[in-house]
Structure formats: structure tokens, C-alpha cells
Short mmCIF file of C-alpha atoms and ligand atoms in Angstrom, two decimals:
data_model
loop_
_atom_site.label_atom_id
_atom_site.label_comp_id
_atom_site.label_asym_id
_atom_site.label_seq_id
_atom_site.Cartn_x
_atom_site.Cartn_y
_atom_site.Cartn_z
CA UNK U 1 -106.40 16.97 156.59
CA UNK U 2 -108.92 18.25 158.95
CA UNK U 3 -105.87 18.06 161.85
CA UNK U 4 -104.50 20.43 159.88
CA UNK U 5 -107.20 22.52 159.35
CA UNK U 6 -106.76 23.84 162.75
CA UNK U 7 -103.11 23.53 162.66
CA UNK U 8 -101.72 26.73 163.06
CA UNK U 9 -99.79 27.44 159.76
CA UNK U 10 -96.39 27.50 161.64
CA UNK U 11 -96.98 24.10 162.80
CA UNK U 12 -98.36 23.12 159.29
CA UNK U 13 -94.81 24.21 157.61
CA UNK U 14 -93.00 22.44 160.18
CA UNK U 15 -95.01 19.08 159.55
CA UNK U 16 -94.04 19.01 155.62
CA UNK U 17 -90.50 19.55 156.60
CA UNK U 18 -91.07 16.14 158.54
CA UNK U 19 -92.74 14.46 156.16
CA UNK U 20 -89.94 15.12 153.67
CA UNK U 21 -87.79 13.69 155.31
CA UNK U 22 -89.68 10.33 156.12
CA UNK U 23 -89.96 10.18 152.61
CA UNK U 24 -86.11 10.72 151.58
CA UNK U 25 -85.29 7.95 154.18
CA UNK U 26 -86.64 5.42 151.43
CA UNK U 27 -83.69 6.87 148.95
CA UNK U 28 -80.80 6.83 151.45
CA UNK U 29 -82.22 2.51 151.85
CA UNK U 30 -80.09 1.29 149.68
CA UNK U 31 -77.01 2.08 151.13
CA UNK U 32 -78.00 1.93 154.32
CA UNK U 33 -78.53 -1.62 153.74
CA UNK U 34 -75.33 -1.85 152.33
CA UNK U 35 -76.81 -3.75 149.34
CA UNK U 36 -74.79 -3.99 145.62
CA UNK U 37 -75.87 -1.02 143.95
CA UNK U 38 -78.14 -1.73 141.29
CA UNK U 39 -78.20 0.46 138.26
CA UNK U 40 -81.45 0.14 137.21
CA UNK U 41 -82.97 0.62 140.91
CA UNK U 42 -80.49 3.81 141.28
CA UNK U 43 -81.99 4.89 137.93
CA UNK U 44 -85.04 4.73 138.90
CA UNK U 45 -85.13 6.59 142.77
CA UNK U 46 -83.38 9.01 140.96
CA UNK U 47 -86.77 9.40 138.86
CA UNK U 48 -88.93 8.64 141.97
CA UNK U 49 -86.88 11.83 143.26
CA UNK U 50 -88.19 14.30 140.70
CA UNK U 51 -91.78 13.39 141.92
CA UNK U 52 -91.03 14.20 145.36
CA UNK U 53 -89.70 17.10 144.18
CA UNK U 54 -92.84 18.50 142.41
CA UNK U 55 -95.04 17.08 145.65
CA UNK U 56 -93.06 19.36 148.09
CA UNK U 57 -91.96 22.46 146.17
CA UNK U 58 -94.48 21.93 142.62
CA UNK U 59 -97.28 24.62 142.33
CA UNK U 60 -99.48 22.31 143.62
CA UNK U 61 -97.68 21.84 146.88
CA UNK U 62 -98.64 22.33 150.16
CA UNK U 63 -95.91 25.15 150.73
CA UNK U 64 -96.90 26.88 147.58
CA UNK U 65 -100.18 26.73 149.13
CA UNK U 66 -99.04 27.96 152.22
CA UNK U 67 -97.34 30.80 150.75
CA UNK U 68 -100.06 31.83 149.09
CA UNK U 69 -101.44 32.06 152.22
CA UNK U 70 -99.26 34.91 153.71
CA UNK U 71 -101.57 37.54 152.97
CA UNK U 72 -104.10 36.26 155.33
CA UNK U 73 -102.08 36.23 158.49
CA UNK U 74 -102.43 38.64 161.06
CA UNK U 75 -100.14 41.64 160.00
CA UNK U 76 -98.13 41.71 163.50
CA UNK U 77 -97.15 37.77 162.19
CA UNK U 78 -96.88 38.52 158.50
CA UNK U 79 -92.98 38.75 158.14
CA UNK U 80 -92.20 35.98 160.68
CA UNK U 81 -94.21 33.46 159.15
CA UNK U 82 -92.73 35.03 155.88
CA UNK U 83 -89.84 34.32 156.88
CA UNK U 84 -90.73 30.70 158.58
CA UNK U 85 -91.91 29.71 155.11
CA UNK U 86 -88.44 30.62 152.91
CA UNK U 87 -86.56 28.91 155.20
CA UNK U 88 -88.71 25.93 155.08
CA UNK U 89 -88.53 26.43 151.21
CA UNK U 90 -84.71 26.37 151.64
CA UNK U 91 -84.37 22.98 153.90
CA UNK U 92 -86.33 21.18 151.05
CA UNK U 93 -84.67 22.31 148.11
CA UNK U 94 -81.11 21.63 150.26
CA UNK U 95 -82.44 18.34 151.64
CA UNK U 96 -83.71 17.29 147.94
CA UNK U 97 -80.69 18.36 146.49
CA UNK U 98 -78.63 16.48 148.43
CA UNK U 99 -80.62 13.08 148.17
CA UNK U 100 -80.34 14.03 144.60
CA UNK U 101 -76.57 14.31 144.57
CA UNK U 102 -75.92 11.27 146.42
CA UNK U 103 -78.13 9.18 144.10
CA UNK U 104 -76.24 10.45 140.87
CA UNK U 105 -72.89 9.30 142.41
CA UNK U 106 -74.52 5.80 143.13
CA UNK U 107 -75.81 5.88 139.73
CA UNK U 108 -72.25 6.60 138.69
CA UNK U 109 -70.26 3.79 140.21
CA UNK U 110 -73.06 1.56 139.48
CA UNK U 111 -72.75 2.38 136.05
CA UNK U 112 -68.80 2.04 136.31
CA UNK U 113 -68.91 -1.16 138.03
CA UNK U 114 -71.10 -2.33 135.57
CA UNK U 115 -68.71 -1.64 132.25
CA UNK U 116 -65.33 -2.37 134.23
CA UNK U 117 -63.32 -5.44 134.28
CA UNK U 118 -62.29 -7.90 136.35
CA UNK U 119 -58.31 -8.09 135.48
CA UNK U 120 -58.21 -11.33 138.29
CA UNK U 121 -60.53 -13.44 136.31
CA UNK U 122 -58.36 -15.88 134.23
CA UNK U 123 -58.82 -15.30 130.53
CA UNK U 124 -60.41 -17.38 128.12
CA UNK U 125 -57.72 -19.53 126.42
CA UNK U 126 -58.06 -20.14 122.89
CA UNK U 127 -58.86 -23.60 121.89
CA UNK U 128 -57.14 -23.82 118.01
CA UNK U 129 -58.79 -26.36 116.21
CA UNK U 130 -57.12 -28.66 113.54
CA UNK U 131 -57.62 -30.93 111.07
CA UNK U 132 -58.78 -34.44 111.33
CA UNK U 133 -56.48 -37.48 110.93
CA UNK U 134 -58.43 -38.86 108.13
CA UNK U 135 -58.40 -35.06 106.18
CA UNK U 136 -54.40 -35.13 107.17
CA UNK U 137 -53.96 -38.23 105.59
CA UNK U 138 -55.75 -37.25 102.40
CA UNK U 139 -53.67 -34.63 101.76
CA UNK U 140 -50.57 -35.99 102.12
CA UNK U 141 -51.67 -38.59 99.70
CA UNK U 142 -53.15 -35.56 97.31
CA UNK U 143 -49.53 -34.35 97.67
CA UNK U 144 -47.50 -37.68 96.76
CA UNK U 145 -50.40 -38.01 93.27
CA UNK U 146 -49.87 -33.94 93.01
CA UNK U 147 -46.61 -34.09 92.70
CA UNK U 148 -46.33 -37.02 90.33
CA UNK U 149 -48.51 -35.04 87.62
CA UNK U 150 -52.12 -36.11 88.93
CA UNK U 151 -54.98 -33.61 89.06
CA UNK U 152 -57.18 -33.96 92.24
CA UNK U 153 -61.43 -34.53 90.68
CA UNK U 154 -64.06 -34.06 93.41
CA UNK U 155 -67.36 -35.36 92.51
CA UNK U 156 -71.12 -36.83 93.29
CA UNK U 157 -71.75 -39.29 95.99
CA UNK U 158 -75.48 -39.95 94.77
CA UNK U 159 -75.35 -41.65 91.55
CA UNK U 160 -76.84 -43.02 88.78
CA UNK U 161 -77.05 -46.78 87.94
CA UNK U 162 -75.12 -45.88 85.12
CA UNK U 163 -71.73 -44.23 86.80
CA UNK U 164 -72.05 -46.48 90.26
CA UNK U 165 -72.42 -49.95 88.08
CA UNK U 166 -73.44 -50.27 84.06
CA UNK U 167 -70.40 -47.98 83.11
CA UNK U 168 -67.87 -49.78 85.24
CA UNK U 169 -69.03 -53.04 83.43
CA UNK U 170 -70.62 -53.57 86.69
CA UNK U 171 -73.46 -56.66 85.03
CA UNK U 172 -76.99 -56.72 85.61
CA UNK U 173 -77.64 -59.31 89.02
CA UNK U 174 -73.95 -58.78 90.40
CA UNK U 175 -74.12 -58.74 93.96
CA UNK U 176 -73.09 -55.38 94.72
CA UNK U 177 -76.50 -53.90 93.02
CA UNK U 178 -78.08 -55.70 95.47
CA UNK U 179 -79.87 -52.97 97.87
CA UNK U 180 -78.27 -55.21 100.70
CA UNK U 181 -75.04 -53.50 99.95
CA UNK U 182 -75.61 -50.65 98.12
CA UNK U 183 -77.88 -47.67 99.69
CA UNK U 184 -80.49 -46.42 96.93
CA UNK U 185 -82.56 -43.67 97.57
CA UNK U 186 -86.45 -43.80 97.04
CA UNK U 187 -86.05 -42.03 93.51
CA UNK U 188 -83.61 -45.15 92.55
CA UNK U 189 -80.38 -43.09 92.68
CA UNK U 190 -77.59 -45.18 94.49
CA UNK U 191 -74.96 -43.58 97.25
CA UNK U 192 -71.34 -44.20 95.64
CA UNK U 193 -70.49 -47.29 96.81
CA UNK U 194 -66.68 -46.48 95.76
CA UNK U 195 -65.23 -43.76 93.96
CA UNK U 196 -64.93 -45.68 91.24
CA UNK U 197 -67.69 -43.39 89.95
CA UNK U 198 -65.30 -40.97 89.49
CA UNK U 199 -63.21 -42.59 86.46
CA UNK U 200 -66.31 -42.18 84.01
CA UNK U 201 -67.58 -38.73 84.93
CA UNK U 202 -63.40 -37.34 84.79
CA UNK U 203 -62.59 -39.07 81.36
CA UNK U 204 -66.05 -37.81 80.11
CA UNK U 205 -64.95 -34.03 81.15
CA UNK U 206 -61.48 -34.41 80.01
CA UNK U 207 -61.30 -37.43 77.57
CA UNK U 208 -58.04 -38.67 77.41
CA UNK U 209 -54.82 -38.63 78.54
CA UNK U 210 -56.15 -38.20 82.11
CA UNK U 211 -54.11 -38.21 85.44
CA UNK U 212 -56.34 -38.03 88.29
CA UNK U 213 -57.13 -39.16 91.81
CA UNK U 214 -60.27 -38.63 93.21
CA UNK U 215 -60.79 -38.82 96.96
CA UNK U 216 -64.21 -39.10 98.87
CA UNK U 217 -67.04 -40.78 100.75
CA UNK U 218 -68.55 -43.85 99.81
CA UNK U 219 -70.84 -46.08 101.79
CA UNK U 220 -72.03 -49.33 101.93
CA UNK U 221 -74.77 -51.01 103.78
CA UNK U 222 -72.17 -53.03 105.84
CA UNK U 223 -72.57 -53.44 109.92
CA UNK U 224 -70.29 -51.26 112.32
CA UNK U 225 -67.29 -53.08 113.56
CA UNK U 226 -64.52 -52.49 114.76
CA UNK U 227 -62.87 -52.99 110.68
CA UNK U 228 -66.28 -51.89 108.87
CA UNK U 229 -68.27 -48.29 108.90
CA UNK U 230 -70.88 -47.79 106.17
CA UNK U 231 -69.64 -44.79 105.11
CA UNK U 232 -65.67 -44.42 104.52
CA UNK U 233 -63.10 -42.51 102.53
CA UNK U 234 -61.48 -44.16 99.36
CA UNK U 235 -59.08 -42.40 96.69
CA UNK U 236 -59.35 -43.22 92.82
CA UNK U 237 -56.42 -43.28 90.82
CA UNK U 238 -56.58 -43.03 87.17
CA UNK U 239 -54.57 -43.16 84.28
CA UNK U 240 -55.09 -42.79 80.71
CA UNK U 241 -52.63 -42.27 77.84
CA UNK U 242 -51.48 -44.57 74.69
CA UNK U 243 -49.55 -47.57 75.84
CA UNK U 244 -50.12 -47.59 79.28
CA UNK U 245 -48.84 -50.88 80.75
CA UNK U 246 -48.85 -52.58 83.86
CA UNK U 247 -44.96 -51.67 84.80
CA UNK U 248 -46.52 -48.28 85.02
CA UNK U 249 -49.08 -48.99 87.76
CA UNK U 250 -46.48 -51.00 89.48
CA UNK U 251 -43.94 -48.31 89.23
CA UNK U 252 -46.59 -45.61 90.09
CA UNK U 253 -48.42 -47.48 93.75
CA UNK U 254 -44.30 -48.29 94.17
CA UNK U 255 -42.82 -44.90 94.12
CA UNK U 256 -46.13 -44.03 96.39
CA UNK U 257 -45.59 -46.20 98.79
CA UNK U 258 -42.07 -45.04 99.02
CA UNK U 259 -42.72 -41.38 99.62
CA UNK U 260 -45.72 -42.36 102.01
CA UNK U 261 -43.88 -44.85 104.48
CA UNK U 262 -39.99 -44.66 103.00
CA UNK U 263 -37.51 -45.83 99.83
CA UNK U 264 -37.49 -49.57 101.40
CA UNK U 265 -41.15 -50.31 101.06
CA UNK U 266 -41.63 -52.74 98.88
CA UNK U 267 -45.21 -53.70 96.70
CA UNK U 268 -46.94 -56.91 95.75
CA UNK U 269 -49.62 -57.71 93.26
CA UNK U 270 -51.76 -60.39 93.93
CA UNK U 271 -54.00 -61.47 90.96
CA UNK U 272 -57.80 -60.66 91.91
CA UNK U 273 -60.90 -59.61 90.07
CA UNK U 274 -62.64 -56.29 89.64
CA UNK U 275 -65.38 -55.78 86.72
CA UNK U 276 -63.89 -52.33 85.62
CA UNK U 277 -60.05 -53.79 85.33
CA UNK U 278 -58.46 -56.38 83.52
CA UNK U 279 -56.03 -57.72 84.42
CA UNK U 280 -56.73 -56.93 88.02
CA UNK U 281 -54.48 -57.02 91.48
CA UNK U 282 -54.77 -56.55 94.89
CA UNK U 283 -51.54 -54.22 95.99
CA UNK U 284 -49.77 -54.76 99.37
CA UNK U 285 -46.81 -53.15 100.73
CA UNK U 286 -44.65 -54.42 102.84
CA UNK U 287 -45.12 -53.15 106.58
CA UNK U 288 -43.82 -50.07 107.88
CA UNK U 289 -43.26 -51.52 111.25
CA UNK U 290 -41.72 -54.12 111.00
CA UNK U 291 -40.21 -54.05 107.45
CA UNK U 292 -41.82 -57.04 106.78
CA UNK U 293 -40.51 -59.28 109.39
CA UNK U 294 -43.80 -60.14 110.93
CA UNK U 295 -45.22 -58.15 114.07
CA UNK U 296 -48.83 -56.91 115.42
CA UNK U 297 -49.44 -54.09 113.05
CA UNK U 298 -49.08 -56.44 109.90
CA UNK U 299 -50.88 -59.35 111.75
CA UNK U 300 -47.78 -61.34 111.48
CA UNK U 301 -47.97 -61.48 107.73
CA UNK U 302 -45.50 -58.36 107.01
CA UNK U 303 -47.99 -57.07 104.56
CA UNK U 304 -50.47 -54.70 104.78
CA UNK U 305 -53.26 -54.34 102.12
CA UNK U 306 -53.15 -50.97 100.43
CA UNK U 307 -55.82 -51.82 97.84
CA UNK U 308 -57.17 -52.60 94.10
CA UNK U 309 -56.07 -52.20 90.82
CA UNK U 310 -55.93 -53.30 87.45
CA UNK U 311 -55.67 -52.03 83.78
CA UNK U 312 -58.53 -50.24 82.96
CA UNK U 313 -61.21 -52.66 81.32
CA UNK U 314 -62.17 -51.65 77.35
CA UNK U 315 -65.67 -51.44 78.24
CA UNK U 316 -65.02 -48.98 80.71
CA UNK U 317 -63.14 -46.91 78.66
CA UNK U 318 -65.76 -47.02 76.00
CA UNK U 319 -68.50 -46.33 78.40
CA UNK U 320 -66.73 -43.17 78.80
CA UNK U 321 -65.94 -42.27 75.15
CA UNK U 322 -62.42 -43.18 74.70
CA UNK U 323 -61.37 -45.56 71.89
CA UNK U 324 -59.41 -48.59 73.84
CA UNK U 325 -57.74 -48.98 70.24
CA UNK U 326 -56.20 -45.95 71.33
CA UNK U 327 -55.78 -45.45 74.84
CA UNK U 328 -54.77 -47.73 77.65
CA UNK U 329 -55.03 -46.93 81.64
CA UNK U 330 -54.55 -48.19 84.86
CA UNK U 331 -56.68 -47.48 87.72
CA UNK U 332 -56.74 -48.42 91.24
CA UNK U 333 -58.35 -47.84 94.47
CA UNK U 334 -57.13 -47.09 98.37
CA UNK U 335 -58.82 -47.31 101.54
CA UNK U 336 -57.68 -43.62 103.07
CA UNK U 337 -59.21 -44.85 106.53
CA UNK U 338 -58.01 -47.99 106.75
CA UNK U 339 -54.46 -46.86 106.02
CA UNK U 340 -54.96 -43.77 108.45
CA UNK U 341 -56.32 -46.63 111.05
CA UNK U 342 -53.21 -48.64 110.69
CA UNK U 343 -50.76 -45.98 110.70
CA UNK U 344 -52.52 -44.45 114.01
CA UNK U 345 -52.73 -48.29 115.41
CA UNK U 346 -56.33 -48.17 115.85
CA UNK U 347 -57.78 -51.45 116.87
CA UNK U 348 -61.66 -49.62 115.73
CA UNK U 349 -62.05 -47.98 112.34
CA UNK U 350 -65.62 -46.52 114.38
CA UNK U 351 -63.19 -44.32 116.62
CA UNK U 352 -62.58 -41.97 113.46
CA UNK U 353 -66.24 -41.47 113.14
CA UNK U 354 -67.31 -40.13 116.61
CA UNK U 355 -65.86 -37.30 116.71
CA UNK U 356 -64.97 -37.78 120.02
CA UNK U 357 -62.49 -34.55 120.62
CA UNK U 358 -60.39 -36.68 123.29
CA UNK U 359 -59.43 -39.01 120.88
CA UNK U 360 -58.92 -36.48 117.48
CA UNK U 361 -57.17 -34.06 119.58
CA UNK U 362 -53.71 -36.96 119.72
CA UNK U 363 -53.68 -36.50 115.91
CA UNK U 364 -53.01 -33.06 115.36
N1 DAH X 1 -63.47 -49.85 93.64
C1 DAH X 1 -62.78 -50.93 94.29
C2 DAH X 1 -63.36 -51.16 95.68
O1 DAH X 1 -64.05 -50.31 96.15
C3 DAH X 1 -61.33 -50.63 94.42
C4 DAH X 1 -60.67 -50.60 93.10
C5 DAH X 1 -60.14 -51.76 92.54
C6 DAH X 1 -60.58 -49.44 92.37
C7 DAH X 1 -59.53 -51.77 91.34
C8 DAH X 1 -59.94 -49.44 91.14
C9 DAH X 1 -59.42 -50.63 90.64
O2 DAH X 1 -59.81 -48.34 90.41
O3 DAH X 1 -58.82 -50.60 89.43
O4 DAH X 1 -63.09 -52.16 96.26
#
């Protein structure tokens, strides 16, 4: 300041002219470093630019200053150092102008780079999902019972006492009550432990006749293994109409069996025991390997177990408001995992639960 004070005003202009320009050398940086333009940083010399542009040629300047100054030079200098200062004027405005046009056009291609695309990058492929092997095998089960006349029910897993046992003339101190099997929640209600549940609640909605399958979760307090999972899918069959005999549940599992693995499956019924049926049999077809010949599939046997069934026990019926003097049914029950597991020729049930994509994706 006080340098300048005895600066003559000549050398005064001529020392703002250089100190604009050490000052633009901080917006021509970027390039000159040969740096990715940033948009943000290009946005904001741009604004630092306006500021230098009100320091040099703003009313407060040091050339406005100087201009105002004219009248006080020596007449004989007056229109030289008139002069001296509109040139000066013009260099800044031109030098600030130009720094100002050069930013804009890095703003520009910063801002193009920044919404163009890269047409080399290789694009994102699609991953389709798809159903999993257990779902697929539930519907083409819901399609063999769909197309025989069967309506498909979809209902609770947490029960009551009275749909998971007392209504399927499940007695009082039978062992599957017994919280070692069954999973009850702390307000006493009981997870299905087979959608067995399914028979009461449908025949109570519809009465009877009833054709219906029901497929869903149940779960049971067993330990994984490679044959058990505590939570699986079984599908209910039910029917109810007067004089319903066993030759219909044969012929009905038969003609299943048929459209699920081929015309030359054949069935068995084993005598068994369930509380809800009576008579009751285990079904088995014969294997769709080996054609009952014996191989690994079947475990040498040539059957395979498809499940339970039975004609629907009188209690059971009357649990569920339909006169047994009027109706009869037959009911049964199939493993939808267990089935899927054999078709698949998994040696571990647990494999359908882990949803390990590697392993669903080869069932598509
Ligand atoms: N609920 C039985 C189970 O989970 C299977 C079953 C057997 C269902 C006989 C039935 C039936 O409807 O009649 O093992």
C-alpha cells in the first residue's frame, strides 16, 4: 500500500494488470495439470471468477479508483494517462472474459461427460428368475386334482387343538400332541402338523359333497436329516359325497399316479392306521425308474411311498357337521417334497430348503 503511495499512477495501472493475471493463473490450473475435469470444481472457479471480476473492474476497484483520479494529474499528462487507464480497463475485461469463456466450455464437457455413456461397458444381463422345484411340483399336482373335478383350499398353519387333533379324532395323550412333535406357540395354538387341518375347516365352509386338495406347510419338531426337515409341504385330498367307497380312492391316487409318472404305474395299499380314517392304507406306486424291477431310486424294493389314506372316519365327519348316515369320503395325504426329492434324485430333503441358487437354478 504505502509502495504504492508513491507509485506513480502509470506504474500503479500497470501493477493491477499484473496482478490479474497472477490471479487468473489459478483458473487456467486445472488444465494445465491435465487433471479430469470436475464439474463441481469447474462450477465453482467459474463463481470464484465473478469475484475477481468485481475486485478488478467493481466500483470499489483499484482502477475505478484510479480513474477517478484523472482529474488530478498534471494537465500536460491528463489524456495519456487517460488513455493508459482504458486500455488497462480493456486488457482486464478481455483477459477476464476469456478465462471466463474457457471455464464455461470446461464446465460444458464436464457436464457432458458426466450424463454420457459408455457404449464399451458390457450391459447388465438379465437374470430371469423362476419357480422353485417344490412350487413346480405343486402345481402340476394342483393340475392332475384340477382337472379331475377338485377345488384347490388354502388355509391356516397355526391351529387350534380342535382342527390340528380333537376334530380329526386325534385322542387326548396320543403321541403326536406331545410338544416333542408338535410346535405350540406360548398362547397354546399348535403349527399344523399336517394338512389334515384342512378337511374340517373345507367341509365346515362347504358341507358336503366336497372335492378338494389342499396343499401347504406343516412342521414338526423332527431333527434335520438328510430325509427329515421340520417344516415340509404335504397335499390333502378330500372327498365327500353319498356312497363313496374305497374303489374310488383306489381309482382316484391310480389315475394320479398315471398322469404324474405314466399309464403303467401301478398302486398298492398297504393296511395302516390313521385316527381320522378307517379303514386306512399306506399308497405306493410302483417306481418310475425302474418300473418296478428294483434299482437305487426305489431302494431295491420297486416301490416308492406316495402316502396315507383311508375312508374318512365318522367322527371326523361329524366333527365337521356332516351326517356319516349320509355321506361317505375318502381322504388321503402326499408328501409334495419327498416326491419332488425323489423325482430330482436328491440324496438330502435339506437341499430344497437353502435356497442355495446353484442348486435351484438345475430345476427350472
Ligand atoms: N396326515 C397324515 C400324515 O401327515 C397323512 C394322511 C393319512 C392324510 C391318511 C390323510 C389320510 O388324509 O386319510 O402323515
Amino acid at each position: 500500500m504505502h509502495d504504492e503511495a508513491q507509485q506513480s499512477p502509470a506504474r500503479q495501472l500497470e501493477v493491477v494488470g499484473e496482478r490479474l493475471q497472477e490471479e487468473l493463473k489459478r483458473f487456467s490450473n486445472i488444465e494445465a495439470l491435465g487433471r479430469a475435469v470436475d464439474l463441481a470444481e469447474a462450477e465453482n472457479q467459474l463463481r470464484d471468477l465473478k469475484d475477481v471480476r468485481t475486485k478488478f473492474l467493481g466500483k470499489k476497484s483499484e482502477l475505478a479508483n484510479l480513474k477517478k483520479s484523472i482529474g488530478r494529474v498534471a494537465p500536460e499528462d491528463r489524456a495519456s494517462f487517460g488513455q493508459l487507464v482504458q486500455q488497462t480497463e480493456a486488457t482486464i475485461t478481455a483477459s477476464i472474459d476469456e478465462a471466463e469463456q474457457s471455464l464455461k466450455k470446461r464446465v460444458e464437457s464436464a457436464r457432458t461427460e458426466r450424463d454420457s455413456i459408455d457404449v464399451t461397458i458390457p450391459g447388465r444381463r438379465p437374470r430371469p428368475g423362476h419357480l422353485h422345484p417344490i412350487t413346480l411340483m405343486r402345481q402340476r399336482i394342483d393340475d392332475i386334482f384340477v382337472s379331475l373335478g377338485y377345488i384347490v383350499e388354502d388355509d391356516r398353519e397355526i391351529e387350534t387343538d380342535f382342527y390340528n387333533f380333537d376334530a380329526l379324532n386325534i385322542p387326548e395323550g396320543h403321541p403326536a400332541r406331545d410338544p416333542q412333535d408338535t410346535f405350540y406357540t406360548t398362547e397354546g395354538f399348535a403349527l399344523r402338523s399336517q394338512t389334515s387341518t384342512v378337511q374340517i375347516h373345507a367341509m365346515q365352509r362347504r358341507g358336503a359333497p366336497v372335492r378338494m386338495i389342499a396343499p401347504g406347510r406343516v412342521f414338526r419338531r423332527d431333527t434335520p436329516d438328510p430325509t427329515h426337515n421340520p417344516m415340509f409341504f404335504q397335499v390333502e385330498g378330500l372327498c365327500v359325497d353319498r356312497g363313496i367307497t374305497m374303489a374310488h380312492l383306489k381309482g382316484t391316487l391310480t389315475e394320479f399316479v398315471h398322469r404324474l409318472f405314466g399309464p403303467d404305474t401301478k398302486t398298492r395299499f398297504r393296511p395302516s392306521y390313521f385316527p381320522f380314517t378307517e379303514p386306512s392304507a399306506e399308497v405306493d406306486y410302483s417306481c418310475f425308474n425302474c418300473g418296478g424291477q428294483g434299482c437305487r431310486i426305489c431302494k431295491h424294493s420297486g416301490w416308492i411311498e406316495l402316502g396315507g389314506s383311508g375312508m374318512v372316519h365318522p367322527n371326523v365327519l361329524r366333527a365337521a357337521n356332516v351326517d356319516p348316515e349320509e355321506f361317505t369320503g375318502f381322504a388321503f395325504g402326499l408328501g409334495i417334497d419327498r416326491t419332488c426329492a425323489r423325482i430330482y434324485e436328491l440324496d438330502d430333503i435339506r437341499l430344497l430348503f437353502e435356497n442355495d441358487v446353484r442348486f435351484l437354478e438345475q430345476f427350472r
